[in-house]
């Protein structure tokens, strides 16, 4: 995550006391990190009480990185700080709570992640909680203006996932099949891997797979340009966008006229940094995605 737009990956760390510390990368080595102090809003160090859990994401698709911050107390909710500065000089001022159906999302020791879980091209929320379960909030708004109206407990083998307590998670395509999987840790120190099936977490993903419109990497990980196989149930025009792990659009491809059946599309990676990227393909009202890992 490049917080200050200098082309180097930095780290923002939450701590037990509720603060966030910015570690700026000053060189190309893994040890070239320097503490730049606490992240501030309106000149004051951000303090969410205890156990701050930050997520860096371009929430409104304006090209600037914003901050979501969860915490220990269920009564405090998840704060959203919008960046009103520039790419190289982030500025945070006021904040609001993330809501679902008009009420603040309140979960004890919440640990959220922002990820398109159902392949519809929009940011969703998924989070662990102190009770050991994992909760998925589907985005019912748009990608640039997320909205939520309820949640589902994420299940495994027909029952809600329950790993005792202190659930922390990371979303990752563990087996590189284009479907997001979950790495889940617990208070006792164990780490579990939950492999998703092809129907994903919501009905929309299943409908997309069955419709015949699909995109998938030709190879993954990839070095160089993104070569993508596009399956079309009938001929039509398709637009492509590429987003980085923070939700920023980093590349696009003008609408291409594709034929029925299998098509090969190349998207130039250009000067993209190594990391995980999401390719979003749109034809008419159908949207599908695939994830690609770009290596050196």
PDB file of C-alpha atoms in Angstrom:
ATOM      1  CA  UNK A   1       0.000   0.000   0.000  1.00  0.00           C
ATOM      2  CA  UNK A   2       1.585   3.258  -1.187  1.00  0.00           C
ATOM      3  CA  UNK A   3       0.162   5.814   1.256  1.00  0.00           C
ATOM      4  CA  UNK A   4       2.174   8.832   0.077  1.00  0.00           C
ATOM      5  CA  UNK A   5       2.271   8.148  -3.669  1.00  0.00           C
ATOM      6  CA  UNK A   6       6.041   7.821  -4.016  1.00  0.00           C
ATOM      7  CA  UNK A   7       5.889   4.425  -5.735  1.00  0.00           C
ATOM      8  CA  UNK A   8       6.961   2.442  -2.657  1.00  0.00           C
ATOM      9  CA  UNK A   9       4.798   0.180  -0.506  1.00  0.00           C
ATOM     10  CA  UNK A  10       4.324   1.562   3.010  1.00  0.00           C
ATOM     11  CA  UNK A  11       2.664   0.099   6.116  1.00  0.00           C
ATOM     12  CA  UNK A  12      -0.028   1.537   8.402  1.00  0.00           C
ATOM     13  CA  UNK A  13      -0.302  -0.303  11.720  1.00  0.00           C
ATOM     14  CA  UNK A  14      -3.089  -0.146  14.305  1.00  0.00           C
ATOM     15  CA  UNK A  15      -2.195  -0.695  17.948  1.00  0.00           C
ATOM     16  CA  UNK A  16      -3.705  -1.735  21.267  1.00  0.00           C
ATOM     17  CA  UNK A  17      -4.115   1.886  22.382  1.00  0.00           C
ATOM     18  CA  UNK A  18      -6.285   2.859  19.407  1.00  0.00           C
ATOM     19  CA  UNK A  19      -3.704   4.809  17.385  1.00  0.00           C
ATOM     20  CA  UNK A  20      -2.354   4.277  13.866  1.00  0.00           C
ATOM     21  CA  UNK A  21       1.335   4.537  12.996  1.00  0.00           C
ATOM     22  CA  UNK A  22       2.584   5.255   9.471  1.00  0.00           C
ATOM     23  CA  UNK A  23       5.769   3.409   8.507  1.00  0.00           C
ATOM     24  CA  UNK A  24       7.153   5.041   5.367  1.00  0.00           C
ATOM     25  CA  UNK A  25       9.309   3.015   2.997  1.00  0.00           C
ATOM     26  CA  UNK A  26      12.386   5.058   2.134  1.00  0.00           C
ATOM     27  CA  UNK A  27      14.203   2.569  -0.097  1.00  0.00           C
ATOM     28  CA  UNK A  28      13.762  -0.638  -2.062  1.00  0.00           C
ATOM     29  CA  UNK A  29      14.744  -3.068   0.699  1.00  0.00           C
ATOM     30  CA  UNK A  30      12.331  -4.868   3.001  1.00  0.00           C
ATOM     31  CA  UNK A  31      13.959  -3.169   6.009  1.00  0.00           C
ATOM     32  CA  UNK A  32      13.828   0.355   4.568  1.00  0.00           C
ATOM     33  CA  UNK A  33      10.927   1.478   6.756  1.00  0.00           C
ATOM     34  CA  UNK A  34      10.898   4.577   8.944  1.00  0.00           C
ATOM     35  CA  UNK A  35       8.230   5.498  11.470  1.00  0.00           C
ATOM     36  CA  UNK A  36       6.588   8.759  10.419  1.00  0.00           C
ATOM     37  CA  UNK A  37       4.465   8.938  13.565  1.00  0.00           C
ATOM     38  CA  UNK A  38       0.744   8.651  14.148  1.00  0.00           C
ATOM     39  CA  UNK A  39      -1.809   9.169  11.376  1.00  0.00           C
ATOM     40  CA  UNK A  40      -3.674  12.396  12.102  1.00  0.00           C
ATOM     41  CA  UNK A  41      -7.022  13.970  11.240  1.00  0.00           C
ATOM     42  CA  UNK A  42      -7.336  17.759  11.427  1.00  0.00           C
ATOM     43  CA  UNK A  43      -3.892  17.851  13.045  1.00  0.00           C
ATOM     44  CA  UNK A  44      -4.737  15.461  15.893  1.00  0.00           C
ATOM     45  CA  UNK A  45      -3.638  11.844  16.173  1.00  0.00           C
ATOM     46  CA  UNK A  46      -6.513   9.509  15.330  1.00  0.00           C
ATOM     47  CA  UNK A  47      -7.566   7.578  18.447  1.00  0.00           C
ATOM     48  CA  UNK A  48     -10.410   5.029  18.214  1.00  0.00           C
ATOM     49  CA  UNK A  49     -10.086   3.871  21.823  1.00  0.00           C
ATOM     50  CA  UNK A  50      -8.467   0.432  21.652  1.00  0.00           C
ATOM     51  CA  UNK A  51      -7.373  -2.236  19.164  1.00  0.00           C
ATOM     52  CA  UNK A  52      -7.489  -0.058  16.063  1.00  0.00           C
ATOM     53  CA  UNK A  53      -7.891  -2.126  12.879  1.00  0.00           C
ATOM     54  CA  UNK A  54      -7.219   0.028   9.772  1.00  0.00           C
ATOM     55  CA  UNK A  55      -8.128  -0.715   6.156  1.00  0.00           C
ATOM     56  CA  UNK A  56      -6.688   1.456   3.389  1.00  0.00           C
ATOM     57  CA  UNK A  57      -8.949   1.694   0.324  1.00  0.00           C
ATOM     58  CA  UNK A  58     -10.112   4.206  -2.269  1.00  0.00           C
ATOM     59  CA  UNK A  59     -13.666   4.170  -0.940  1.00  0.00           C
ATOM     60  CA  UNK A  60     -15.225   6.607  -3.428  1.00  0.00           C
ATOM     61  CA  UNK A  61     -13.035   5.895  -6.490  1.00  0.00           C
ATOM     62  CA  UNK A  62     -11.579   9.414  -6.651  1.00  0.00           C
ATOM     63  CA  UNK A  63      -7.993   8.141  -6.931  1.00  0.00           C
ATOM     64  CA  UNK A  64      -7.165   8.957  -3.295  1.00  0.00           C
ATOM     65  CA  UNK A  65      -6.638   6.450  -0.501  1.00  0.00           C
ATOM     66  CA  UNK A  66      -9.148   6.643   2.362  1.00  0.00           C
ATOM     67  CA  UNK A  67      -9.176   4.949   5.783  1.00  0.00           C
ATOM     68  CA  UNK A  68     -11.665   2.603   7.437  1.00  0.00           C
ATOM     69  CA  UNK A  69     -10.861   1.996  11.104  1.00  0.00           C
ATOM     70  CA  UNK A  70     -12.507  -0.561  13.368  1.00  0.00           C
ATOM     71  CA  UNK A  71     -11.833  -0.971  17.079  1.00  0.00           C
ATOM     72  CA  UNK A  72     -12.471  -3.053  20.180  1.00  0.00           C
ATOM     73  CA  UNK A  73     -15.735  -1.547  21.437  1.00  0.00           C
ATOM     74  CA  UNK A  74     -18.879  -2.673  19.633  1.00  0.00           C
ATOM     75  CA  UNK A  75     -20.516   0.658  20.535  1.00  0.00           C
ATOM     76  CA  UNK A  76     -17.957   2.657  18.506  1.00  0.00           C
ATOM     77  CA  UNK A  77     -18.637   1.293  15.027  1.00  0.00           C
ATOM     78  CA  UNK A  78     -16.346   1.474  11.989  1.00  0.00           C
ATOM     79  CA  UNK A  79     -15.034   4.938  11.172  1.00  0.00           C
ATOM     80  CA  UNK A  80     -14.598   6.149   7.599  1.00  0.00           C
ATOM     81  CA  UNK A  81     -12.076   8.950   7.018  1.00  0.00           C
ATOM     82  CA  UNK A  82     -12.252  10.405   3.504  1.00  0.00           C
ATOM     83  CA  UNK A  83      -9.032  11.730   1.995  1.00  0.00           C
ATOM     84  CA  UNK A  84      -9.401  15.371   0.889  1.00  0.00           C
ATOM     85  CA  UNK A  85      -5.736  15.863   0.012  1.00  0.00           C
ATOM     86  CA  UNK A  86      -3.706  14.616  -2.938  1.00  0.00           C
ATOM     87  CA  UNK A  87      -2.069  11.343  -3.939  1.00  0.00           C
ATOM     88  CA  UNK A  88       1.278  12.473  -2.505  1.00  0.00           C
ATOM     89  CA  UNK A  89      -0.147  14.386   0.473  1.00  0.00           C
ATOM     90  CA  UNK A  90      -3.127  12.597   2.105  1.00  0.00           C
ATOM     91  CA  UNK A  91      -5.308  14.853   4.257  1.00  0.00           C
ATOM     92  CA  UNK A  92      -7.884  13.464   6.688  1.00  0.00           C
ATOM     93  CA  UNK A  93     -10.345  15.671   8.548  1.00  0.00           C
ATOM     94  CA  UNK A  94     -13.813  14.523   9.596  1.00  0.00           C
ATOM     95  CA  UNK A  95     -15.176  11.001   9.749  1.00  0.00           C
ATOM     96  CA  UNK A  96     -18.487   9.127   9.677  1.00  0.00           C
ATOM     97  CA  UNK A  97     -19.632   5.642  10.684  1.00  0.00           C
ATOM     98  CA  UNK A  98     -20.166   2.897   8.115  1.00  0.00           C
ATOM     99  CA  UNK A  99     -23.842   1.962   8.229  1.00  0.00           C
ATOM    100  CA  UNK A 100     -26.094  -0.910   7.213  1.00  0.00           C
ATOM    101  CA  UNK A 101     -29.820  -0.254   6.759  1.00  0.00           C
ATOM    102  CA  UNK A 102     -29.407   3.150   8.398  1.00  0.00           C
ATOM    103  CA  UNK A 103     -27.674   1.898  11.566  1.00  0.00           C
ATOM    104  CA  UNK A 104     -23.995   1.871  12.470  1.00  0.00           C
ATOM    105  CA  UNK A 105     -22.219  -1.461  11.969  1.00  0.00           C
ATOM    106  CA  UNK A 106     -21.253  -2.318  15.542  1.00  0.00           C
ATOM    107  CA  UNK A 107     -19.217  -5.458  16.208  1.00  0.00           C
ATOM    108  CA  UNK A 108     -16.887  -6.226  19.098  1.00  0.00           C
ATOM    109  CA  UNK A 109     -13.185  -6.264  18.168  1.00  0.00           C
ATOM    110  CA  UNK A 110     -14.178  -5.967  14.544  1.00  0.00           C
ATOM    111  CA  UNK A 111     -11.523  -6.697  11.917  1.00  0.00           C
ATOM    112  CA  UNK A 112     -12.922  -5.671   8.497  1.00  0.00           C
ATOM    113  CA  UNK A 113     -11.655  -6.211   4.981  1.00  0.00           C
ATOM    114  CA  UNK A 114     -12.916  -4.542   1.787  1.00  0.00           C
ATOM    115  CA  UNK A 115     -13.216  -6.975  -1.116  1.00  0.00           C
ATOM    116  CA  UNK A 116     -15.522  -7.736  -4.040  1.00  0.00           C
ATOM    117  CA  UNK A 117     -16.750 -11.040  -2.642  1.00  0.00           C
ATOM    118  CA  UNK A 118     -19.514 -11.814  -5.149  1.00  0.00           C
ATOM    119  CA  UNK A 119     -17.854 -10.722  -8.381  1.00  0.00           C
ATOM    120  CA  UNK A 120     -20.240  -7.881  -9.239  1.00  0.00           C
ATOM    121  CA  UNK A 121     -17.516  -5.244  -9.485  1.00  0.00           C
ATOM    122  CA  UNK A 122     -18.442  -3.482  -6.223  1.00  0.00           C
ATOM    123  CA  UNK A 123     -16.679  -3.232  -2.855  1.00  0.00           C
ATOM    124  CA  UNK A 124     -18.176  -5.478  -0.164  1.00  0.00           C
ATOM    125  CA  UNK A 125     -17.353  -5.693   3.539  1.00  0.00           C
ATOM    126  CA  UNK A 126     -16.313  -8.896   5.277  1.00  0.00           C
ATOM    127  CA  UNK A 127     -15.190  -8.997   8.877  1.00  0.00           C
ATOM    128  CA  UNK A 128     -14.196 -11.201  11.750  1.00  0.00           C
ATOM    129  CA  UNK A 129     -15.471 -10.519  15.246  1.00  0.00           C
ATOM    130  CA  UNK A 130     -14.758 -11.456  18.832  1.00  0.00           C
ATOM    131  CA  UNK A 131     -17.499 -14.121  18.791  1.00  0.00           C
ATOM    132  CA  UNK A 132     -15.472 -16.251  16.342  1.00  0.00           C
ATOM    133  CA  UNK A 133     -17.756 -15.824  13.355  1.00  0.00           C
ATOM    134  CA  UNK A 134     -17.327 -14.009  10.011  1.00  0.00           C
ATOM    135  CA  UNK A 135     -19.897 -11.582   8.639  1.00  0.00           C
ATOM    136  CA  UNK A 136     -20.399 -10.558   5.008  1.00  0.00           C
ATOM    137  CA  UNK A 137     -22.067  -7.266   4.071  1.00  0.00           C
ATOM    138  CA  UNK A 138     -22.970  -7.164   0.374  1.00  0.00           C
ATOM    139  CA  UNK A 139     -22.686  -3.772  -1.301  1.00  0.00           C
ATOM    140  CA  UNK A 140     -26.171  -2.793  -2.496  1.00  0.00           C
ATOM    141  CA  UNK A 141     -25.022   0.618  -3.701  1.00  0.00           C
ATOM    142  CA  UNK A 142     -22.345   1.307  -6.296  1.00  0.00           C
ATOM    143  CA  UNK A 143     -18.594   0.781  -6.292  1.00  0.00           C
ATOM    144  CA  UNK A 144     -18.013   4.528  -5.888  1.00  0.00           C
ATOM    145  CA  UNK A 145     -20.752   4.924  -3.257  1.00  0.00           C
ATOM    146  CA  UNK A 146     -21.020   1.698  -1.226  1.00  0.00           C
ATOM    147  CA  UNK A 147     -24.208   0.993   0.733  1.00  0.00           C
ATOM    148  CA  UNK A 148     -25.213  -1.987   2.861  1.00  0.00           C
ATOM    149  CA  UNK A 149     -28.559  -3.437   3.912  1.00  0.00           C
ATOM    150  CA  UNK A 150     -27.948  -6.431   6.134  1.00  0.00           C
ATOM    151  CA  UNK A 151     -25.402  -9.211   6.392  1.00  0.00           C
ATOM    152  CA  UNK A 152     -24.851 -12.943   6.181  1.00  0.00           C
ATOM    153  CA  UNK A 153     -22.811 -15.164   8.468  1.00  0.00           C
ATOM    154  CA  UNK A 154     -20.233 -16.832   6.213  1.00  0.00           C
ATOM    155  CA  UNK A 155     -20.727 -20.600   6.210  1.00  0.00           C
ATOM    156  CA  UNK A 156     -18.611 -23.683   5.747  1.00  0.00           C
ATOM    157  CA  UNK A 157     -20.237 -27.063   5.037  1.00  0.00           C
ATOM    158  CA  UNK A 158     -23.687 -25.635   5.721  1.00  0.00           C
ATOM    159  CA  UNK A 159     -22.984 -24.057   9.110  1.00  0.00           C
ATOM    160  CA  UNK A 160     -21.681 -20.608  10.107  1.00  0.00           C
ATOM    161  CA  UNK A 161     -17.914 -20.533  10.493  1.00  0.00           C
ATOM    162  CA  UNK A 162     -17.092 -20.437  14.213  1.00  0.00           C
ATOM    163  CA  UNK A 163     -13.443 -20.561  15.280  1.00  0.00           C
ATOM    164  CA  UNK A 164     -14.002 -19.955  19.014  1.00  0.00           C
ATOM    165  CA  UNK A 165     -13.248 -16.231  19.408  1.00  0.00           C
ATOM    166  CA  UNK A 166     -10.982 -13.396  18.293  1.00  0.00           C
ATOM    167  CA  UNK A 167     -11.474 -13.945  14.550  1.00  0.00           C
ATOM    168  CA  UNK A 168      -9.099 -12.108  12.222  1.00  0.00           C
ATOM    169  CA  UNK A 169      -9.144 -12.710   8.491  1.00  0.00           C
ATOM    170  CA  UNK A 170      -7.540 -11.967   5.151  1.00  0.00           C
ATOM    171  CA  UNK A 171      -9.201 -12.448   1.763  1.00  0.00           C
ATOM    172  CA  UNK A 172      -6.968 -14.092  -0.833  1.00  0.00           C
ATOM    173  CA  UNK A 173      -7.337 -16.354  -3.862  1.00  0.00           C
ATOM    174  CA  UNK A 174      -5.392 -19.104  -2.083  1.00  0.00           C
ATOM    175  CA  UNK A 175      -5.672 -21.719  -4.839  1.00  0.00           C
ATOM    176  CA  UNK A 176      -5.594 -19.224  -7.745  1.00  0.00           C
ATOM    177  CA  UNK A 177      -8.907 -20.252  -9.313  1.00  0.00           C
ATOM    178  CA  UNK A 178     -10.348 -16.733  -9.491  1.00  0.00           C
ATOM    179  CA  UNK A 179     -12.593 -17.158  -6.410  1.00  0.00           C
ATOM    180  CA  UNK A 180     -11.777 -15.388  -3.100  1.00  0.00           C
ATOM    181  CA  UNK A 181     -10.793 -17.695  -0.228  1.00  0.00           C
ATOM    182  CA  UNK A 182     -10.311 -16.862   3.464  1.00  0.00           C
ATOM    183  CA  UNK A 183      -7.309 -17.071   5.772  1.00  0.00           C
ATOM    184  CA  UNK A 184      -8.652 -16.946   9.327  1.00  0.00           C
ATOM    185  CA  UNK A 185      -6.689 -16.645  12.577  1.00  0.00           C
ATOM    186  CA  UNK A 186      -7.942 -17.019  16.153  1.00  0.00           C
ATOM    187  CA  UNK A 187      -7.079 -15.761  19.619  1.00  0.00           C
ATOM    188  CA  UNK A 188      -5.459 -19.132  20.394  1.00  0.00           C
ATOM    189  CA  UNK A 189      -2.959 -18.627  17.577  1.00  0.00           C
ATOM    190  CA  UNK A 190      -4.307 -21.030  14.953  1.00  0.00           C
ATOM    191  CA  UNK A 191      -4.662 -20.139  11.275  1.00  0.00           C
ATOM    192  CA  UNK A 192      -7.304 -21.771   9.049  1.00  0.00           C
ATOM    193  CA  UNK A 193      -7.761 -21.718   5.281  1.00  0.00           C
ATOM    194  CA  UNK A 194     -11.345 -21.807   3.954  1.00  0.00           C
ATOM    195  CA  UNK A 195     -11.490 -22.560   0.216  1.00  0.00           C
ATOM    196  CA  UNK A 196     -14.524 -21.044  -1.531  1.00  0.00           C
ATOM    197  CA  UNK A 197     -16.585 -23.027  -4.027  1.00  0.00           C
ATOM    198  CA  UNK A 198     -17.444 -21.663  -7.461  1.00  0.00           C
ATOM    199  CA  UNK A 199     -20.815 -20.258  -6.387  1.00  0.00           C
ATOM    200  CA  UNK A 200     -19.065 -17.702  -4.184  1.00  0.00           C
ATOM    201  CA  UNK A 201     -20.867 -15.935  -1.342  1.00  0.00           C
ATOM    202  CA  UNK A 202     -23.962 -14.599  -3.083  1.00  0.00           C
ATOM    203  CA  UNK A 203     -26.530 -15.559  -5.707  1.00  0.00           C
ATOM    204  CA  UNK A 204     -25.100 -13.058  -8.195  1.00  0.00           C
ATOM    205  CA  UNK A 205     -21.858 -14.995  -8.591  1.00  0.00           C
ATOM    206  CA  UNK A 206     -23.694 -18.229  -9.304  1.00  0.00           C
ATOM    207  CA  UNK A 207     -25.830 -16.498 -11.918  1.00  0.00           C
ATOM    208  CA  UNK A 208     -22.759 -15.076 -13.627  1.00  0.00           C
ATOM    209  CA  UNK A 209     -21.051 -18.458 -13.822  1.00  0.00           C
ATOM    210  CA  UNK A 210     -24.170 -20.105 -15.234  1.00  0.00           C
ATOM    211  CA  UNK A 211     -24.744 -17.327 -17.774  1.00  0.00           C
ATOM    212  CA  UNK A 212     -21.647 -18.307 -19.758  1.00  0.00           C
ATOM    213  CA  UNK A 213     -20.014 -14.856 -19.497  1.00  0.00           C
ATOM    214  CA  UNK A 214     -16.709 -15.414 -17.719  1.00  0.00           C
ATOM    215  CA  UNK A 215     -13.150 -14.112 -17.552  1.00  0.00           C
ATOM    216  CA  UNK A 216     -10.088 -15.976 -16.335  1.00  0.00           C
ATOM    217  CA  UNK A 217      -6.310 -15.548 -16.487  1.00  0.00           C
ATOM    218  CA  UNK A 218      -4.442 -17.506 -19.160  1.00  0.00           C
ATOM    219  CA  UNK A 219      -1.617 -17.820 -16.628  1.00  0.00           C
ATOM    220  CA  UNK A 220      -1.487 -16.759 -12.989  1.00  0.00           C
ATOM    221  CA  UNK A 221       0.775 -15.397 -11.509  1.00  0.00           C
ATOM    222  CA  UNK A 222       1.822 -13.338 -14.514  1.00  0.00           C
ATOM    223  CA  UNK A 223       4.970 -11.468 -15.510  1.00  0.00           C
ATOM    224  CA  UNK A 224       4.313  -8.667 -17.958  1.00  0.00           C
ATOM    225  CA  UNK A 225       0.941  -8.022 -19.605  1.00  0.00           C
ATOM    226  CA  UNK A 226      -2.365  -9.536 -18.445  1.00  0.00           C
ATOM    227  CA  UNK A 227      -3.557 -12.170 -20.930  1.00  0.00           C
ATOM    228  CA  UNK A 228      -7.200 -12.964 -20.214  1.00  0.00           C
ATOM    229  CA  UNK A 229      -9.542 -15.566 -21.641  1.00  0.00           C
ATOM    230  CA  UNK A 230     -13.075 -14.199 -22.109  1.00  0.00           C
ATOM    231  CA  UNK A 231     -15.964 -16.615 -22.591  1.00  0.00           C
ATOM    232  CA  UNK A 232     -18.959 -15.064 -24.367  1.00  0.00           C
ATOM    233  CA  UNK A 233     -22.410 -16.728 -24.586  1.00  0.00           C
ATOM    234  CA  UNK A 234     -23.002 -14.562 -27.649  1.00  0.00           C
ATOM    235  CA  UNK A 235     -21.113 -11.840 -29.478  1.00  0.00           C
ATOM    236  CA  UNK A 236     -21.047  -8.396 -27.921  1.00  0.00           C
ATOM    237  CA  UNK A 237     -19.052  -5.422 -26.678  1.00  0.00           C
ATOM    238  CA  UNK A 238     -17.022  -5.747 -23.460  1.00  0.00           C
ATOM    239  CA  UNK A 239     -15.247  -3.080 -21.411  1.00  0.00           C
ATOM    240  CA  UNK A 240     -12.365  -3.867 -19.064  1.00  0.00           C
ATOM    241  CA  UNK A 241     -10.978  -2.081 -15.994  1.00  0.00           C
ATOM    242  CA  UNK A 242      -8.112  -3.118 -13.718  1.00  0.00           C
ATOM    243  CA  UNK A 243      -8.056  -2.203 -10.015  1.00  0.00           C
ATOM    244  CA  UNK A 244      -5.259  -2.566  -7.481  1.00  0.00           C
ATOM    245  CA  UNK A 245      -5.698  -4.012  -3.992  1.00  0.00           C
ATOM    246  CA  UNK A 246      -6.717  -0.574  -2.645  1.00  0.00           C
ATOM    247  CA  UNK A 247      -9.562  -0.292  -5.155  1.00  0.00           C
ATOM    248  CA  UNK A 248      -7.906   2.296  -7.407  1.00  0.00           C
ATOM    249  CA  UNK A 249      -8.359   1.926 -11.159  1.00  0.00           C
ATOM    250  CA  UNK A 250      -4.896   1.525 -12.657  1.00  0.00           C
ATOM    251  CA  UNK A 251      -5.685   0.467 -16.235  1.00  0.00           C
ATOM    252  CA  UNK A 252      -8.554   0.122 -18.669  1.00  0.00           C
ATOM    253  CA  UNK A 253      -9.231  -1.170 -22.156  1.00  0.00           C
ATOM    254  CA  UNK A 254     -11.578   0.523 -24.591  1.00  0.00           C
ATOM    255  CA  UNK A 255     -14.742  -1.395 -25.416  1.00  0.00           C
ATOM    256  CA  UNK A 256     -13.847  -4.446 -27.515  1.00  0.00           C
ATOM    257  CA  UNK A 257     -16.211  -6.292 -29.851  1.00  0.00           C
ATOM    258  CA  UNK A 258     -15.887  -9.992 -29.032  1.00  0.00           C
ATOM    259  CA  UNK A 259     -17.309 -13.023 -30.785  1.00  0.00           C
ATOM    260  CA  UNK A 260     -19.336 -15.889 -29.326  1.00  0.00           C
ATOM    261  CA  UNK A 261     -17.197 -18.445 -27.500  1.00  0.00           C
ATOM    262  CA  UNK A 262     -13.625 -18.027 -26.291  1.00  0.00           C
ATOM    263  CA  UNK A 263     -11.690 -14.787 -26.876  1.00  0.00           C
ATOM    264  CA  UNK A 264      -8.190 -13.693 -25.854  1.00  0.00           C
ATOM    265  CA  UNK A 265      -7.687 -10.165 -24.502  1.00  0.00           C
ATOM    266  CA  UNK A 266      -4.375  -8.539 -23.541  1.00  0.00           C
ATOM    267  CA  UNK A 267      -4.237  -5.658 -21.056  1.00  0.00           C
ATOM    268  CA  UNK A 268      -0.891  -3.896 -20.804  1.00  0.00           C
ATOM    269  CA  UNK A 269       0.477  -3.937 -17.259  1.00  0.00           C
ATOM    270  CA  UNK A 270       2.748  -0.989 -18.036  1.00  0.00           C
ATOM    271  CA  UNK A 271       4.500   0.273 -14.910  1.00  0.00           C
ATOM    272  CA  UNK A 272       2.202  -1.488 -12.433  1.00  0.00           C
ATOM    273  CA  UNK A 273       3.900  -2.601  -9.229  1.00  0.00           C
ATOM    274  CA  UNK A 274       3.932  -6.240  -8.215  1.00  0.00           C
ATOM    275  CA  UNK A 275       0.792  -7.267  -6.339  1.00  0.00           C
ATOM    276  CA  UNK A 276      -2.758  -8.536  -6.656  1.00  0.00           C
ATOM    277  CA  UNK A 277      -5.094  -6.915  -9.191  1.00  0.00           C
ATOM    278  CA  UNK A 278      -8.770  -7.323 -10.048  1.00  0.00           C
ATOM    279  CA  UNK A 279      -9.891  -7.284 -13.686  1.00  0.00           C
ATOM    280  CA  UNK A 280     -13.532  -6.209 -14.096  1.00  0.00           C
ATOM    281  CA  UNK A 281     -15.274  -7.040 -17.387  1.00  0.00           C
ATOM    282  CA  UNK A 282     -18.661  -5.525 -18.262  1.00  0.00           C
ATOM    283  CA  UNK A 283     -21.037  -6.365 -21.093  1.00  0.00           C
ATOM    284  CA  UNK A 284     -24.523  -4.895 -20.941  1.00  0.00           C
ATOM    285  CA  UNK A 285     -25.773  -5.419 -17.371  1.00  0.00           C
ATOM    286  CA  UNK A 286     -23.444  -8.374 -16.676  1.00  0.00           C
ATOM    287  CA  UNK A 287     -20.250  -7.867 -14.689  1.00  0.00           C
ATOM    288  CA  UNK A 288     -17.631 -10.533 -13.955  1.00  0.00           C
ATOM    289  CA  UNK A 289     -14.189 -10.347 -12.412  1.00  0.00           C
ATOM    290  CA  UNK A 290     -10.976 -12.278 -12.075  1.00  0.00           C
ATOM    291  CA  UNK A 291      -7.904 -11.677  -9.945  1.00  0.00           C
ATOM    292  CA  UNK A 292      -4.334 -11.745 -11.132  1.00  0.00           C
ATOM    293  CA  UNK A 293      -1.000 -11.736  -9.329  1.00  0.00           C
ATOM    294  CA  UNK A 294       1.669  -9.611 -11.020  1.00  0.00           C
ATOM    295  CA  UNK A 295       5.251 -10.691 -10.240  1.00  0.00           C
ATOM    296  CA  UNK A 296       8.664  -9.254 -11.025  1.00  0.00           C
TER     297      UNK A 296
END
